[in-house]
């Protein structure tokens, strides 16, 4: 019995046979993005239009929509921000609360102030469509 115990102890103290290491699988290549990053446009934009007067302040994927009657209580929206075919889009919601703001790099005049803005804007809210201009509020618009 002492011999069996010694053999058992000797077997326990033997180093385990080396385990063949298998290389980790290579990571799958990243898929090409369908839309480009929306960082090609400023994170904060101010869009507005006349007749009817409206305004949308964009911060990332959050929007604040105002009219002359709602200046003190803007409607807040949050959606998805993407760049599609060179246009910035922020969209979301459903039904009457569905919205889509589209910003394009194109010189725009609001028709009243004679100021040229660097972007055109279209805001769709439910069944209503508003057209206007947009700019980065941190960059002053130069008078002609």
PDB file of C-alpha atoms in Angstrom:
ATOM      1  CA  UNK A   1       0.000   0.000   0.000  1.00  0.00           C
ATOM      2  CA  UNK A   2       2.899   2.343   0.709  1.00  0.00           C
ATOM      3  CA  UNK A   3       4.145   1.680  -2.790  1.00  0.00           C
ATOM      4  CA  UNK A   4       0.766   2.521  -4.313  1.00  0.00           C
ATOM      5  CA  UNK A   5       0.670   5.735  -2.275  1.00  0.00           C
ATOM      6  CA  UNK A   6       4.161   6.664  -3.439  1.00  0.00           C
ATOM      7  CA  UNK A   7       3.233   5.958  -7.067  1.00  0.00           C
ATOM      8  CA  UNK A   8       0.090   8.076  -6.722  1.00  0.00           C
ATOM      9  CA  UNK A   9       2.040  10.949  -5.168  1.00  0.00           C
ATOM     10  CA  UNK A  10       4.711  10.698  -7.843  1.00  0.00           C
ATOM     11  CA  UNK A  11       2.038  10.865 -10.537  1.00  0.00           C
ATOM     12  CA  UNK A  12       0.546  14.002  -8.938  1.00  0.00           C
ATOM     13  CA  UNK A  13       3.891  15.755  -8.833  1.00  0.00           C
ATOM     14  CA  UNK A  14       4.650  15.043 -12.482  1.00  0.00           C
ATOM     15  CA  UNK A  15       4.198  18.065 -14.739  1.00  0.00           C
ATOM     16  CA  UNK A  16       1.170  17.850 -16.985  1.00  0.00           C
ATOM     17  CA  UNK A  17       1.929  17.105 -20.595  1.00  0.00           C
ATOM     18  CA  UNK A  18       2.172  20.284 -22.681  1.00  0.00           C
ATOM     19  CA  UNK A  19      -1.083  21.364 -24.272  1.00  0.00           C
ATOM     20  CA  UNK A  20      -0.776  22.424 -27.850  1.00  0.00           C
ATOM     21  CA  UNK A  21      -1.724  26.057 -28.125  1.00  0.00           C
ATOM     22  CA  UNK A  22      -4.165  26.842 -30.873  1.00  0.00           C
ATOM     23  CA  UNK A  23      -3.895  30.342 -32.239  1.00  0.00           C
ATOM     24  CA  UNK A  24      -6.860  32.598 -31.578  1.00  0.00           C
ATOM     25  CA  UNK A  25      -9.010  33.110 -34.665  1.00  0.00           C
ATOM     26  CA  UNK A  26      -8.274  36.308 -36.530  1.00  0.00           C
ATOM     27  CA  UNK A  27     -10.896  39.001 -35.987  1.00  0.00           C
ATOM     28  CA  UNK A  28     -13.388  39.340 -38.794  1.00  0.00           C
ATOM     29  CA  UNK A  29     -12.748  42.347 -41.013  1.00  0.00           C
ATOM     30  CA  UNK A  30     -14.923  45.325 -40.176  1.00  0.00           C
ATOM     31  CA  UNK A  31     -17.852  45.817 -42.487  1.00  0.00           C
ATOM     32  CA  UNK A  32     -17.768  48.882 -44.674  1.00  0.00           C
ATOM     33  CA  UNK A  33     -20.158  51.523 -43.298  1.00  0.00           C
ATOM     34  CA  UNK A  34     -23.233  52.152 -45.386  1.00  0.00           C
ATOM     35  CA  UNK A  35     -23.263  55.799 -44.346  1.00  0.00           C
ATOM     36  CA  UNK A  36     -20.302  58.007 -43.532  1.00  0.00           C
ATOM     37  CA  UNK A  37     -19.761  59.501 -40.121  1.00  0.00           C
ATOM     38  CA  UNK A  38     -21.889  62.542 -39.448  1.00  0.00           C
ATOM     39  CA  UNK A  39     -18.852  64.430 -38.175  1.00  0.00           C
ATOM     40  CA  UNK A  40     -18.487  66.029 -41.605  1.00  0.00           C
ATOM     41  CA  UNK A  41     -21.062  68.588 -40.385  1.00  0.00           C
ATOM     42  CA  UNK A  42     -20.878  70.672 -37.199  1.00  0.00           C
ATOM     43  CA  UNK A  43     -22.376  68.918 -34.167  1.00  0.00           C
ATOM     44  CA  UNK A  44     -24.449  72.022 -33.410  1.00  0.00           C
ATOM     45  CA  UNK A  45     -26.495  73.633 -36.184  1.00  0.00           C
ATOM     46  CA  UNK A  46     -29.268  76.200 -36.258  1.00  0.00           C
ATOM     47  CA  UNK A  47     -31.848  75.769 -39.032  1.00  0.00           C
ATOM     48  CA  UNK A  48     -34.676  78.214 -39.682  1.00  0.00           C
ATOM     49  CA  UNK A  49     -37.133  79.338 -42.253  1.00  0.00           C
ATOM     50  CA  UNK A  50     -39.726  81.966 -43.014  1.00  0.00           C
ATOM     51  CA  UNK A  51     -43.380  81.852 -43.962  1.00  0.00           C
ATOM     52  CA  UNK A  52     -44.126  80.132 -41.710  1.00  0.00           C
ATOM     53  CA  UNK A  53     -41.383  81.063 -39.273  1.00  0.00           C
ATOM     54  CA  UNK A  54     -39.756  78.037 -37.674  1.00  0.00           C
ATOM     55  CA  UNK A  55     -36.455  77.052 -36.117  1.00  0.00           C
ATOM     56  CA  UNK A  56     -34.616  73.863 -35.229  1.00  0.00           C
ATOM     57  CA  UNK A  57     -31.499  73.726 -33.092  1.00  0.00           C
ATOM     58  CA  UNK A  58     -29.545  70.512 -33.654  1.00  0.00           C
ATOM     59  CA  UNK A  59     -27.090  69.182 -31.071  1.00  0.00           C
ATOM     60  CA  UNK A  60     -25.808  65.803 -32.184  1.00  0.00           C
ATOM     61  CA  UNK A  61     -28.963  63.755 -32.631  1.00  0.00           C
ATOM     62  CA  UNK A  62     -31.195  65.979 -30.453  1.00  0.00           C
ATOM     63  CA  UNK A  63     -33.476  68.640 -31.907  1.00  0.00           C
ATOM     64  CA  UNK A  64     -35.374  71.566 -30.403  1.00  0.00           C
ATOM     65  CA  UNK A  65     -38.167  72.790 -32.695  1.00  0.00           C
ATOM     66  CA  UNK A  66     -39.720  76.224 -32.208  1.00  0.00           C
ATOM     67  CA  UNK A  67     -42.199  78.544 -33.842  1.00  0.00           C
ATOM     68  CA  UNK A  68     -42.938  82.149 -32.822  1.00  0.00           C
ATOM     69  CA  UNK A  69     -45.662  80.780 -30.530  1.00  0.00           C
ATOM     70  CA  UNK A  70     -43.410  78.191 -28.859  1.00  0.00           C
ATOM     71  CA  UNK A  71     -40.164  80.129 -28.277  1.00  0.00           C
ATOM     72  CA  UNK A  72     -40.376  79.538 -24.514  1.00  0.00           C
ATOM     73  CA  UNK A  73     -41.386  75.871 -24.790  1.00  0.00           C
ATOM     74  CA  UNK A  74     -39.651  74.153 -27.725  1.00  0.00           C
ATOM     75  CA  UNK A  75     -40.595  70.624 -28.726  1.00  0.00           C
ATOM     76  CA  UNK A  76     -37.738  68.227 -28.046  1.00  0.00           C
ATOM     77  CA  UNK A  77     -36.907  65.312 -30.325  1.00  0.00           C
ATOM     78  CA  UNK A  78     -34.124  62.741 -30.371  1.00  0.00           C
ATOM     79  CA  UNK A  79     -33.334  60.528 -33.322  1.00  0.00           C
ATOM     80  CA  UNK A  80     -30.538  59.011 -35.360  1.00  0.00           C
ATOM     81  CA  UNK A  81     -27.925  61.218 -37.020  1.00  0.00           C
ATOM     82  CA  UNK A  82     -26.323  60.034 -40.255  1.00  0.00           C
ATOM     83  CA  UNK A  83     -24.698  61.245 -43.435  1.00  0.00           C
ATOM     84  CA  UNK A  84     -26.385  59.870 -46.541  1.00  0.00           C
ATOM     85  CA  UNK A  85     -25.221  60.828 -50.030  1.00  0.00           C
ATOM     86  CA  UNK A  86     -23.528  63.950 -48.643  1.00  0.00           C
ATOM     87  CA  UNK A  87     -26.649  65.100 -46.760  1.00  0.00           C
ATOM     88  CA  UNK A  88     -26.869  65.254 -42.982  1.00  0.00           C
ATOM     89  CA  UNK A  89     -30.061  63.649 -41.705  1.00  0.00           C
ATOM     90  CA  UNK A  90     -31.451  63.499 -38.203  1.00  0.00           C
ATOM     91  CA  UNK A  91     -34.651  61.490 -38.052  1.00  0.00           C
ATOM     92  CA  UNK A  92     -36.876  59.521 -35.743  1.00  0.00           C
ATOM     93  CA  UNK A  93     -40.296  59.349 -34.142  1.00  0.00           C
ATOM     94  CA  UNK A  94     -43.501  57.796 -35.444  1.00  0.00           C
ATOM     95  CA  UNK A  95     -46.823  58.995 -36.834  1.00  0.00           C
ATOM     96  CA  UNK A  96     -47.547  62.662 -36.124  1.00  0.00           C
ATOM     97  CA  UNK A  97     -44.264  62.817 -34.166  1.00  0.00           C
ATOM     98  CA  UNK A  98     -42.152  61.442 -37.033  1.00  0.00           C
ATOM     99  CA  UNK A  99     -39.477  63.938 -38.017  1.00  0.00           C
ATOM    100  CA  UNK A 100     -36.592  64.263 -40.430  1.00  0.00           C
ATOM    101  CA  UNK A 101     -34.183  67.170 -40.673  1.00  0.00           C
ATOM    102  CA  UNK A 102     -32.061  67.198 -43.821  1.00  0.00           C
ATOM    103  CA  UNK A 103     -29.105  69.576 -44.127  1.00  0.00           C
ATOM    104  CA  UNK A 104     -27.223  70.057 -47.400  1.00  0.00           C
ATOM    105  CA  UNK A 105     -24.003  71.950 -48.100  1.00  0.00           C
ATOM    106  CA  UNK A 106     -25.350  74.655 -50.423  1.00  0.00           C
ATOM    107  CA  UNK A 107     -25.448  78.432 -50.077  1.00  0.00           C
ATOM    108  CA  UNK A 108     -28.848  79.569 -48.899  1.00  0.00           C
ATOM    109  CA  UNK A 109     -30.588  82.920 -48.424  1.00  0.00           C
ATOM    110  CA  UNK A 110     -33.574  83.124 -46.104  1.00  0.00           C
ATOM    111  CA  UNK A 111     -35.220  85.633 -48.450  1.00  0.00           C
ATOM    112  CA  UNK A 112     -35.598  88.298 -45.779  1.00  0.00           C
ATOM    113  CA  UNK A 113     -32.201  89.234 -44.352  1.00  0.00           C
ATOM    114  CA  UNK A 114     -30.033  88.913 -47.472  1.00  0.00           C
ATOM    115  CA  UNK A 115     -27.581  86.880 -45.374  1.00  0.00           C
ATOM    116  CA  UNK A 116     -25.999  83.866 -47.036  1.00  0.00           C
ATOM    117  CA  UNK A 117     -25.970  80.690 -44.974  1.00  0.00           C
ATOM    118  CA  UNK A 118     -23.655  77.752 -45.790  1.00  0.00           C
ATOM    119  CA  UNK A 119     -26.410  75.097 -45.657  1.00  0.00           C
ATOM    120  CA  UNK A 120     -29.963  74.516 -46.848  1.00  0.00           C
ATOM    121  CA  UNK A 121     -32.431  72.827 -44.503  1.00  0.00           C
ATOM    122  CA  UNK A 122     -35.644  70.861 -44.820  1.00  0.00           C
ATOM    123  CA  UNK A 123     -37.581  69.840 -41.712  1.00  0.00           C
ATOM    124  CA  UNK A 124     -40.414  67.354 -42.016  1.00  0.00           C
ATOM    125  CA  UNK A 125     -42.656  66.960 -38.963  1.00  0.00           C
ATOM    126  CA  UNK A 126     -45.562  64.590 -39.402  1.00  0.00           C
ATOM    127  CA  UNK A 127     -47.302  65.759 -42.582  1.00  0.00           C
ATOM    128  CA  UNK A 128     -45.727  69.247 -42.588  1.00  0.00           C
ATOM    129  CA  UNK A 129     -42.576  70.208 -44.519  1.00  0.00           C
ATOM    130  CA  UNK A 130     -40.591  73.368 -43.755  1.00  0.00           C
ATOM    131  CA  UNK A 131     -37.753  74.674 -45.923  1.00  0.00           C
ATOM    132  CA  UNK A 132     -35.041  77.108 -44.942  1.00  0.00           C
ATOM    133  CA  UNK A 133     -31.361  77.661 -44.249  1.00  0.00           C
ATOM    134  CA  UNK A 134     -28.891  76.427 -41.641  1.00  0.00           C
ATOM    135  CA  UNK A 135     -25.579  77.439 -40.124  1.00  0.00           C
ATOM    136  CA  UNK A 136     -23.195  76.717 -37.296  1.00  0.00           C
ATOM    137  CA  UNK A 137     -24.315  79.224 -34.613  1.00  0.00           C
ATOM    138  CA  UNK A 138     -20.695  79.589 -33.448  1.00  0.00           C
ATOM    139  CA  UNK A 139     -19.695  80.989 -36.858  1.00  0.00           C
ATOM    140  CA  UNK A 140     -21.044  84.464 -37.649  1.00  0.00           C
ATOM    141  CA  UNK A 141     -22.838  84.932 -40.962  1.00  0.00           C
ATOM    142  CA  UNK A 142     -21.311  87.766 -42.961  1.00  0.00           C
ATOM    143  CA  UNK A 143     -23.592  90.404 -44.435  1.00  0.00           C
ATOM    144  CA  UNK A 144     -23.281  90.890 -48.207  1.00  0.00           C
TER     145      UNK A 144
END
